[in-house]
Amino acid sequence: MAAQQQAVGKIKVTFTQAIRMLLPYVRDRIMEQIKSVSLIIVYLILFQTIVLQMGIVEASVISVGLSLVIVGLTFFMEGLMLGLMPLGEVIGIKLPQKSKLPVILAFAFILGMGATFAEPAIGVLKAAGSSVKPWEAPLLFLLLNKYANYLVYAVGAGVGIAVMFGMLRFLYKWSLKPFIYILISGLVGITILGYFDPNLCALTGLAWDCGAVTTGPVTVPLVLALGIGICRIAGSSGDGAAGFGMVTLASLFPIITVFTLGAVFLGDVSKPMEETAFFSKGNQSKAITLFLSKEDMTGYAFRNASIESQLALFGGDKNEMLAYLNKLKQNDSKRGEVFGQEPDALECWAALYGSEDQQMTVFNNDKDAVKDAAIHYARLVPPIKVFDILNRNGRAAAQAIIPLTLFLILVFIIILREKLPHADEIMLGITFAVFGMFLFNIGIELGLSKLGDQIGSKLPSSFMSIEMKEQIRNITNFKKETVQTATTSEGELKEFFYLKTGSDYEEVPYYERGHDEEKAIYSYTPTKGPLYGSERGLIGLIVVLIFAFIMGYGATMAEPALNALGLTVEQITVGVFKKKVLMQAVALGVGTGIVLGVAKILWGIPLVFLLVPPYILLLFLSKISTEEYVNIGWDSAGVTTGPVTVPLVLAVGLGLGGQVGVVEGFGILSMASVCPILSVLSVGILVTRRQKAMLQESSKIVIKGGNS
Amino acid sequence: MAAEKKLSKISGIFHGGVTSSIVEALNSAGIVDLQLTDARTLMLREKKGPFGIGFETVIVEEHADFLSFLVPSKQEKTAMNLIVDKSKMDTSGRYTIFSEDVRLIKNHDLCQENFIDSTETGKTYTLQTKLMGICCIVYRGEGNHVARVALDTGTCVPGVTFGIGTGLRDKLGLLRITIPAAKEVINLIASSDDAEAVMDMMINAGNLDQPGKGFIFLYPVGKGIINRKVTRELPKHAASMEQIIAAMDEIEGGTRWRLRSMSGKVSESKQKRAYLENLTNLIVTCNEGRGNDLVKAAMSVGAAGATIIKLKHISPSDSEQSKISPAREESNLVVGENLVPDIVDAIEKAGGFDDKTHGRILAHPIPKACTYLGGKK
């Protein structure tokens, strides 16, 4: 023994020794992340190449992105373990011992608010609502655009209140169940009531999704660790899940605050109406409240509304509209306000979306210029701006982590007056977390999102035919004589011609509008699908649903916040509740949820029918589940929708929504949150049943401990 | 600060559901200074293979609580009877209780032994004697593999807790993050006749005499009730195997009659192995966050390192002891007896007994221990 005893002080480690220690450490951690993300990556690639039979565009960029995801996750998870979670836990331990209740509550509120501002999920929600039309859902449009800030404040306040209640719960050992009963029945009530007001009905998806999205990969581990720390001071004995439950509250309270916000602005907006009526002179004063300015509204109408609506904006006077466009050509500042700051924004818009008159006006009656511009802008792939990506993601990562941890460290040093334990390790952890998140975000943007977008936009091709806009082709010296006629089984005539590409002969449908007879050019957009079954047939739709399930499952397994939750659960239960079991249950739940969400989009099912029954079922399941499983189950719902799942779900949701024509892509995320609760609670009920049965059995074999 | 005292440390491993009622019973009997840590217990279960063909025996885990407190030696029996009686746990297969004779070397005034003030003792239960505890520290994830020995030999249901290792690791600067600190601490109670054999088998199972694999030691246990329900299955016969064994134990007055079954297995693991003998385990309990500093102080005078286990301190809110932080940690330092005075001094100098730390040092002897001893014999 004595031989091992060495004097305290640093041991000198040579460089080779250090490398020998570092290598296995790094290898283990990278392997772990590869394991967690490989399923979703391999699956997406195989699905695209084999099932959708499409090559992967920008494969090299995507593979760089995917490797960045792995390296980023490795750093980020290690940063969580070394820095953020220990920091959260020590504060949780010290705060209730050293501070009075008002200080604790103030701290909780600021933490919740801060966490929301640090990880604004608003970008995600905006993307989900990008196809929301102001005339179809005025209130939703208002909150997502002009009042997006208020939306963030509302969600932040919701999370702040949630963290306050979470603290009170821990300090006074309240059960989570009453919170669930009250909040859920309230929310279900509001949702059902909202169903009868068209504006509130449209808001429902946004509100529930806000709850699902707000708890991000930084907030969740921090809040979990904090809760665990507090429960080491305040929790009751023998409570297996002490420390959980805060994430649940943080997912539920924002739904309330968003609904409240909606109710406040409900009076300011008009009812949904026809597009032309919306832009008509009579409604303009009301319509303009949804936009920043008149210019903003005009620009929006040009880009998104039909030509009739655009005319309605100018009182039905075509010349006035064209004169207005002419004016914009000369006036740079005004054009900026209407079409955005890019110098060729006007041309780009006119070539792609403008009517013939508008194109003529913008391109000075030069037909060829219009055609060239149309092809030019249609094929234009925005170049990857390396500096921009680095800068943006670097800022986002720093913004998500540094202010929050700084706040925690300052609270620790100034209010609690304690020395930070293992300060070097925590600092290293925070650095790892920032760096990891930076790489991870870039990886998501360049890799996973791109891959998801490609699949999402082409996914409908499995059950319907879609146009491949980026593959637009021009056939020069086209001769009308080659066009042939075919008949459908109903006797309708269709025109087509044969196109020889390479050694293959391909049938191409012929439409009058694609043919420029003067220049003998035929331009056409190839279509794809339906790959499986007939147009909108069941087989193709089933392919989509199966895809959605496996994608949800795979993406969940890669979620960092869920990994952190799983590790915490395993730690708290001394390894009895395995991370693997939790993640499997959650992933199956998310898969199912996404299937339901996709079904909502495909068949246009109102969200209320999908949300209300599972939540009512959950009320019953929560009633019969143990406190431990209720806490863990509901918490896992909050963490499922993270940075891996969300972009993929959005890509698929928007891809399908765009082709099927629905108002918004909301709701999938909230479905992906409710189903995991169901699955975790069901697992919990099964396990507790089995344990109880075993215990009863063993108590039947009574052995008197020898009462001599 | 009082002089050295001989006390009895009572420990119990309970199924999570009954802990709160036990704590309540103990509190009302005057035991106000309790320590609790999360643990898991292991059992075996037969799992049928696919299509019901063949089977394998798998480990099932259950959440449990590891409770301990101090009483004067003469109240040892009363305290143990109290637990069994008040919690109405006179069924086998639910719990383990054992007592150890420890020395309270030095302590903060608040961290003393408990006195049972209720004179009413209720029923008395037979407690087994001639016991030996085995404590084994391995890397996290290895615990089940080593602990399974106790199940396979039918010794007892082992309890596993999580711990954090310090020592060599902390001298590496930031490079320390490359070495996992997370440990598992396995506790099991065997009859003193079997203990060495079981320990040997555990050393074999976990290769504990190889570098960086772990540490195992025996410690004396006074009295106890052992949880012998090592399998979780439905009874196939009128009497279960546990019942028969328990009945035999009672008739024979101990577990010596079982010796034959064990001694066969010992011979296969008989190797020349160097053991460490006559060491002392110093258990330093203090408020959360202070453990590292105290261990550092101990290391500066020669201790090799420690395993820190997080504890929860439980005391009624109206008692004097509620001033002690509920978040506590316990550092286990295994050292030579000659080092003890120096270490105690060093810990005191590091503020181990001030109001911020509420420290307490217990010691119990370790007759035999094993780990990798380097090249030296």
XYZ file of N, CA and C in Angstrom, chain A residues 1 3-14 17-18 21-22 25 29 78 82 89-90 93-94 97-98 230-240 418-419 421-425 428 432 570-578 628 690-691 693-695 697-708, chain B residues 15-16 19-20 23 36 38-40 45 61-63 65 90-94 123-126 140 160-162 168-179 215 229 232-235 240 242-243 246 250 276 279 288 292 296 299-300 302-304 310-312 314 325-328 334 339 356 371-372 376:
444
model
N 0.825 -1.200 0.000
C 0.000 0.000 0.000
C 0.861 1.252 0.000
N 3.646 1.643 -1.003
C 4.361 1.871 -2.253
C 3.550 2.742 -3.191
N 2.255 2.642 -3.069
C 1.406 3.418 -3.973
C 1.272 4.857 -3.534
N 1.552 5.053 -2.269
C 1.272 6.379 -1.747
C 2.288 7.390 -2.257
N 1.776 8.399 -2.859
C 2.666 9.414 -3.397
C 2.285 10.758 -2.819
N 3.234 11.605 -2.804
C 2.965 12.928 -2.258
C 1.953 13.647 -3.142
N 1.154 14.498 -2.530
C 0.184 15.267 -3.299
C 0.922 16.258 -4.181
N 0.379 16.540 -5.286
C 1.007 17.441 -6.238
C 0.780 16.853 -7.591
N 1.059 17.635 -8.614
C 0.764 17.139 -9.937
C 1.768 16.097 -10.365
N 1.265 15.115 -11.077
C 2.167 14.145 -11.664
C 2.538 14.670 -13.028
N 3.828 14.581 -13.336
C 4.230 15.022 -14.680
C 3.881 13.933 -15.677
N 3.184 14.313 -16.691
C 2.824 13.345 -17.717
C 3.531 13.751 -18.999
N 4.243 12.813 -19.589
C 4.920 13.148 -20.843
C 3.889 13.215 -21.958
N 2.569 9.861 -23.043
C 1.641 9.318 -22.053
C 0.282 9.992 -22.176
N 0.335 11.304 -22.352
C -0.913 12.057 -22.451
C -1.724 11.572 -23.647
N -3.356 8.378 -23.038
C -4.555 8.471 -22.214
C -5.715 9.073 -23.009
N -5.363 10.021 -23.855
C -6.425 10.731 -24.578
C -7.093 9.859 -25.640
N -9.947 7.602 -24.644
C -11.004 8.480 -24.144
C -11.793 9.077 -25.298
N -15.745 8.016 -26.786
C -16.830 8.985 -26.864
C -17.321 9.185 -28.287
N -19.911 15.750 -23.882
C -18.857 15.766 -22.870
C -18.919 17.081 -22.096
N -19.288 17.389 -18.117
C -18.203 17.979 -17.323
C -18.586 19.338 -16.766
N -26.037 21.210 -10.776
C -26.254 20.442 -9.555
C -25.729 21.174 -8.324
N -24.513 21.762 -8.409
C -24.010 22.453 -7.205
C -24.902 23.629 -6.847
N -27.848 22.396 -5.048
C -27.577 22.001 -3.662
C -27.430 23.225 -2.767
N -26.730 24.245 -3.273
C -26.407 25.380 -2.401
C -27.560 26.371 -2.283
N -30.105 26.090 0.531
C -29.479 26.171 1.847
C -29.139 27.603 2.217
N -28.829 28.403 1.190
C -28.275 29.721 1.486
C -29.213 30.871 1.184
N -31.364 20.231 -6.014
C -32.325 20.698 -5.016
C -32.910 19.520 -4.250
N -33.192 18.450 -4.969
C -33.809 17.310 -4.296
C -32.830 16.593 -3.375
N -31.536 16.798 -3.573
C -30.603 16.199 -2.618
C -30.732 16.922 -1.284
N -31.181 18.180 -1.329
C -31.377 18.930 -0.090
C -32.797 18.733 0.427
N -33.753 18.810 -0.492
C -35.135 18.924 -0.027
C -35.979 17.683 -0.256
N -35.565 16.801 -1.144
C -36.439 15.695 -1.522
C -36.754 14.769 -0.372
N -37.838 14.046 -0.516
C -38.183 13.084 0.526
C -37.355 11.824 0.317
N -37.300 11.002 1.332
C -36.478 9.805 1.235
C -37.189 8.758 0.390
N -36.396 7.953 -0.265
C -36.955 6.840 -1.013
C -37.779 7.254 -2.211
N -37.540 8.434 -2.727
C -38.272 8.877 -3.902
C -37.370 8.712 -5.113
N -37.673 7.714 -5.915
C -36.755 7.344 -6.985
C -36.590 8.378 -8.068
N -19.790 31.192 -2.721
C -19.078 29.921 -2.606
C -17.990 29.870 -3.675
N -16.998 29.048 -3.391
C -15.969 28.820 -4.400
C -16.466 27.699 -5.314
N -16.542 24.497 -7.144
C -15.724 23.287 -7.071
C -15.341 22.817 -8.469
N -14.172 22.262 -8.589
C -13.657 21.784 -9.883
C -13.813 22.846 -10.955
N -13.443 24.083 -10.615
C -13.679 25.189 -11.551
C -13.043 24.905 -12.906
N -11.843 24.314 -12.890
C -11.169 24.086 -14.181
C -11.964 23.119 -15.053
N -12.503 22.095 -14.398
C -13.254 21.096 -15.146
C -14.537 21.718 -15.726
N -13.707 23.929 -18.644
C -13.393 23.101 -19.808
C -14.696 22.556 -20.408
N -16.130 23.078 -24.083
C -16.494 21.929 -24.925
C -17.919 22.086 -25.442
N -30.526 7.008 -15.203
C -29.717 5.853 -14.837
C -28.911 6.139 -13.576
N -28.360 7.335 -13.510
C -27.556 7.735 -12.353
C -28.401 7.759 -11.078
N -29.590 8.344 -11.189
C -30.448 8.512 -10.017
C -30.944 7.160 -9.499
N -31.205 6.228 -10.417
C -31.742 4.948 -9.969
C -30.633 3.912 -9.796
N -29.398 4.369 -9.675
C -28.241 3.478 -9.505
C -28.269 2.366 -10.557
N -28.595 2.759 -11.778
C -28.486 1.819 -12.881
C -29.683 0.900 -13.063
N -30.711 1.031 -12.223
C -31.848 0.119 -12.360
C -32.678 0.477 -13.593
N -32.958 1.755 -13.762
C -33.707 2.225 -14.935
C -32.694 2.534 -16.019
N -32.577 1.647 -16.969
C -31.517 1.773 -17.972
C -31.862 2.854 -18.994
N -42.824 8.139 -9.818
C -41.540 8.038 -10.506
C -41.723 8.042 -12.022
N -45.300 -5.985 -12.815
C -44.491 -7.189 -12.684
C -43.787 -7.204 -11.331
N -43.241 -6.016 -10.962
C -42.543 -5.943 -9.686
C -43.490 -6.258 -8.534
N -46.209 -8.013 -8.591
C -46.548 -9.429 -8.589
C -45.449 -10.225 -7.900
N -44.191 -9.878 -8.239
C -43.060 -10.588 -7.658
C -43.011 -10.376 -6.148
N -43.233 -9.135 -5.735
C -43.163 -8.825 -4.311
C -44.233 -9.594 -3.555
N -45.558 -12.367 -4.436
C -45.142 -13.761 -4.393
C -44.174 -13.984 -3.242
N -43.182 -13.090 -3.150
C -42.158 -13.325 -2.141
C -42.734 -13.131 -0.744
N -43.781 -12.309 -0.621
C -44.315 -12.148 0.717
C -45.218 -13.316 1.092
N -45.621 -14.090 0.057
C -46.404 -15.284 0.378
C -45.520 -16.338 1.021
N -44.249 -16.359 0.600
C -43.340 -17.341 1.199
C -42.839 -16.746 2.499
N -43.697 -16.695 3.466
C -43.310 -16.042 4.710
C -42.426 -16.981 5.524
N -41.293 -16.471 5.874
C -40.461 -17.225 6.797
C -40.385 -16.402 8.061
N -40.850 -16.936 9.108
C -40.703 -16.217 10.375
C -39.229 -16.175 10.702
N -38.737 -14.999 10.980
C -37.310 -14.864 11.292
C -36.968 -15.528 12.618
N -37.547 -16.651 12.892
C -37.216 -17.424 14.087
C -37.505 -16.675 15.370
N -38.773 -16.576 15.751
C -39.071 -15.778 16.946
C -38.886 -16.603 18.203
N -37.667 -16.767 18.545
C -37.360 -17.572 19.725
C -37.328 -16.689 20.958
N -35.891 -2.517 0.196
C -36.640 -2.215 -1.014
C -37.161 -0.779 -0.897
N -37.038 -0.022 -2.005
C -37.355 1.405 -1.958
C -38.678 1.781 -1.301
N -38.793 2.312 2.851
C -37.826 3.119 3.579
C -38.466 4.209 4.431
N -39.443 4.902 3.846
C -39.969 6.049 4.585
C -40.621 5.600 5.890
N -37.794 4.945 8.337
C -37.205 6.187 8.833
C -38.112 6.809 9.895
N -28.687 8.051 4.241
C -29.388 7.261 3.235
C -28.675 7.426 1.912
N -28.873 5.919 -2.350
C -29.582 5.072 -3.313
C -28.736 3.864 -3.654
N -29.372 2.734 -3.790
C -28.649 1.522 -4.128
C -29.505 0.683 -5.052
N -28.917 -0.364 -5.559
C -29.744 -1.331 -6.269
C -29.426 -2.716 -5.728
N -32.899 -14.370 -12.303
C -34.178 -14.820 -12.827
C -33.914 -15.710 -14.029
N -32.556 -6.184 -11.657
C -32.129 -5.163 -10.707
C -33.339 -4.498 -10.108
N -33.211 -4.116 -8.870
C -34.292 -3.381 -8.243
C -33.730 -2.202 -7.472
N -34.502 -1.144 -7.457
C -34.064 0.035 -6.734
C -34.190 -0.220 -5.238
N -32.772 1.207 -1.024
C -32.158 2.262 -0.230
C -31.197 1.648 0.763
N -41.037 -9.177 8.792
C -40.548 -10.492 9.199
C -40.689 -11.511 8.077
N -40.494 -11.062 6.857
C -40.433 -12.000 5.752
C -39.049 -11.948 5.162
N -38.598 -13.081 4.715
C -37.268 -13.116 4.115
C -37.353 -12.589 2.686
N -36.230 -12.204 2.177
C -36.195 -11.844 0.774
C -36.554 -10.409 0.495
N -36.500 -9.575 1.493
C -36.852 -8.192 1.252
C -35.755 -7.245 1.693
N -40.966 -7.300 19.997
C -40.483 -8.675 19.852
C -38.981 -8.683 19.640
N -38.350 -9.763 19.977
C -36.947 -9.890 19.601
C -36.841 -10.945 18.514
N -35.929 -10.706 17.632
C -35.766 -11.599 16.494
C -34.381 -12.220 16.551
N -34.286 -13.416 16.001
C -32.976 -14.068 15.975
C -32.095 -13.366 14.956
N -17.611 1.647 -12.928
C -19.044 1.587 -13.180
C -19.323 0.723 -14.410
N -25.644 -2.622 -4.415
C -24.640 -1.871 -5.172
C -24.968 -0.388 -5.081
N -23.969 0.426 -4.761
C -24.168 1.874 -4.782
C -23.156 2.501 -5.736
N -23.413 3.738 -6.104
C -22.487 4.458 -6.974
C -21.492 5.242 -6.127
N -4.995 9.010 -7.541
C -4.036 9.257 -8.615
C -4.626 10.199 -9.665
N -5.884 9.964 -9.955
C -6.582 10.713 -10.977
C -6.479 12.222 -10.763
N -6.578 12.650 -9.502
C -6.606 14.079 -9.238
C -5.259 14.752 -9.335
N -4.230 13.937 -9.555
C -2.914 14.556 -9.672
C -2.557 14.803 -11.125
N -3.484 14.563 -12.017
C -3.167 14.635 -13.442
C -3.555 15.962 -14.071
N -4.043 16.914 -13.269
C -4.531 18.149 -13.878
C -5.769 17.844 -14.685
N -5.976 18.605 -15.764
C -7.209 18.421 -16.533
C -7.243 17.101 -17.289
N -6.076 16.484 -17.420
C -6.048 15.187 -18.105
C -6.866 14.152 -17.351
N -7.231 14.494 -16.101
C -7.972 13.528 -15.292
C -9.303 13.142 -15.921
N -9.832 14.035 -16.762
C -11.138 13.709 -17.347
C -11.053 12.479 -18.240
N -9.851 12.075 -18.630
C -9.760 10.899 -19.495
C -9.921 9.607 -18.699
N -9.776 9.694 -17.373
C -9.923 8.485 -16.562
C -11.282 8.522 -15.889
N -10.800 -2.897 -6.173
C -10.304 -3.088 -4.821
C -11.357 -3.865 -4.059
N -32.852 -14.272 -0.640
C -33.703 -14.581 -1.787
C -32.984 -14.169 -3.063
N -35.447 -14.707 -8.334
C -36.781 -14.149 -8.367
C -37.613 -15.069 -9.250
N -38.236 -16.029 -8.625
C -39.093 -16.894 -9.425
C -40.225 -17.373 -8.554
N -41.213 -17.876 -9.196
C -42.366 -18.348 -8.454
C -42.022 -19.695 -7.816
N -42.575 -19.968 -6.631
C -42.248 -21.218 -5.978
C -42.776 -22.401 -6.792
N -40.079 -23.272 -0.622
C -39.062 -22.787 -1.549
C -37.690 -23.129 -1.001
N -35.308 -21.190 -0.446
C -34.900 -20.246 0.609
C -35.462 -20.659 1.953
N -36.711 -21.148 1.932
C -37.327 -21.564 3.189
C -36.554 -22.710 3.802
N -33.258 -21.491 5.085
C -33.442 -20.703 6.301
C -33.762 -21.612 7.481
N -31.486 -22.240 10.843
C -32.004 -22.068 12.186
C -31.726 -23.295 13.034
N -3.427 -7.932 1.185
C -3.064 -6.882 2.125
C -3.758 -7.227 3.434
N -5.359 -3.609 7.657
C -5.531 -2.201 7.283
C -6.709 -1.632 8.064
N -21.590 17.844 1.555
C -21.333 17.770 0.119
C -20.380 18.873 -0.332
N -13.694 16.348 -1.241
C -12.469 16.395 -2.022
C -11.324 17.050 -1.274
N -7.893 15.318 -0.086
C -6.609 15.891 -0.499
C -5.694 16.034 0.709
N -4.430 12.767 1.662
C -3.432 12.270 0.718
C -2.083 12.934 0.948
N -2.111 14.168 1.447
C -0.840 14.865 1.654
C -0.032 14.200 2.760
N -0.203 10.832 3.199
C 0.105 9.452 2.869
C -1.038 8.563 2.412
N -2.288 9.018 2.501
C -3.365 8.169 2.018
C -3.287 8.056 0.499
N -3.714 6.934 -0.040
C -3.548 6.714 -1.478
C -4.683 7.317 -2.289
N -22.101 9.580 -2.356
C -23.002 10.663 -1.964
C -24.097 10.125 -1.054
N -24.367 10.846 0.000
C -25.359 10.402 0.971
C -26.388 11.477 1.163
N -27.481 11.057 1.758
C -28.473 12.023 2.166
C -28.576 11.909 3.670
N -30.592 12.472 6.965
C -32.001 12.647 7.322
C -32.111 12.866 8.818
N -26.094 19.768 6.784
C -26.615 19.775 5.412
C -27.212 18.419 5.070
N -28.374 18.402 4.399
C -28.940 17.117 3.986
C -28.086 16.431 2.918
N -27.334 17.220 2.166
C -26.483 16.611 1.144
C -25.118 16.342 1.759
N -24.807 15.087 1.911
C -23.550 14.725 2.565
C -22.756 13.820 1.651
N -8.856 3.597 2.666
C -8.260 2.396 3.241
C -6.777 2.665 3.450
N -1.021 5.194 9.942
C -1.231 6.509 9.329
C -2.399 7.259 9.951
N -18.898 24.355 8.729
C -19.209 24.267 7.307
C -19.148 22.822 6.827
N -5.919 -5.989 -4.096
C -5.961 -5.155 -5.296
C -4.668 -5.416 -6.049
N -4.440 -4.717 -7.130
C -3.176 -4.875 -7.855
C -2.060 -4.236 -7.044
N 5.649 -5.134 -6.725
C 6.102 -5.491 -5.374
C 5.296 -6.643 -4.796
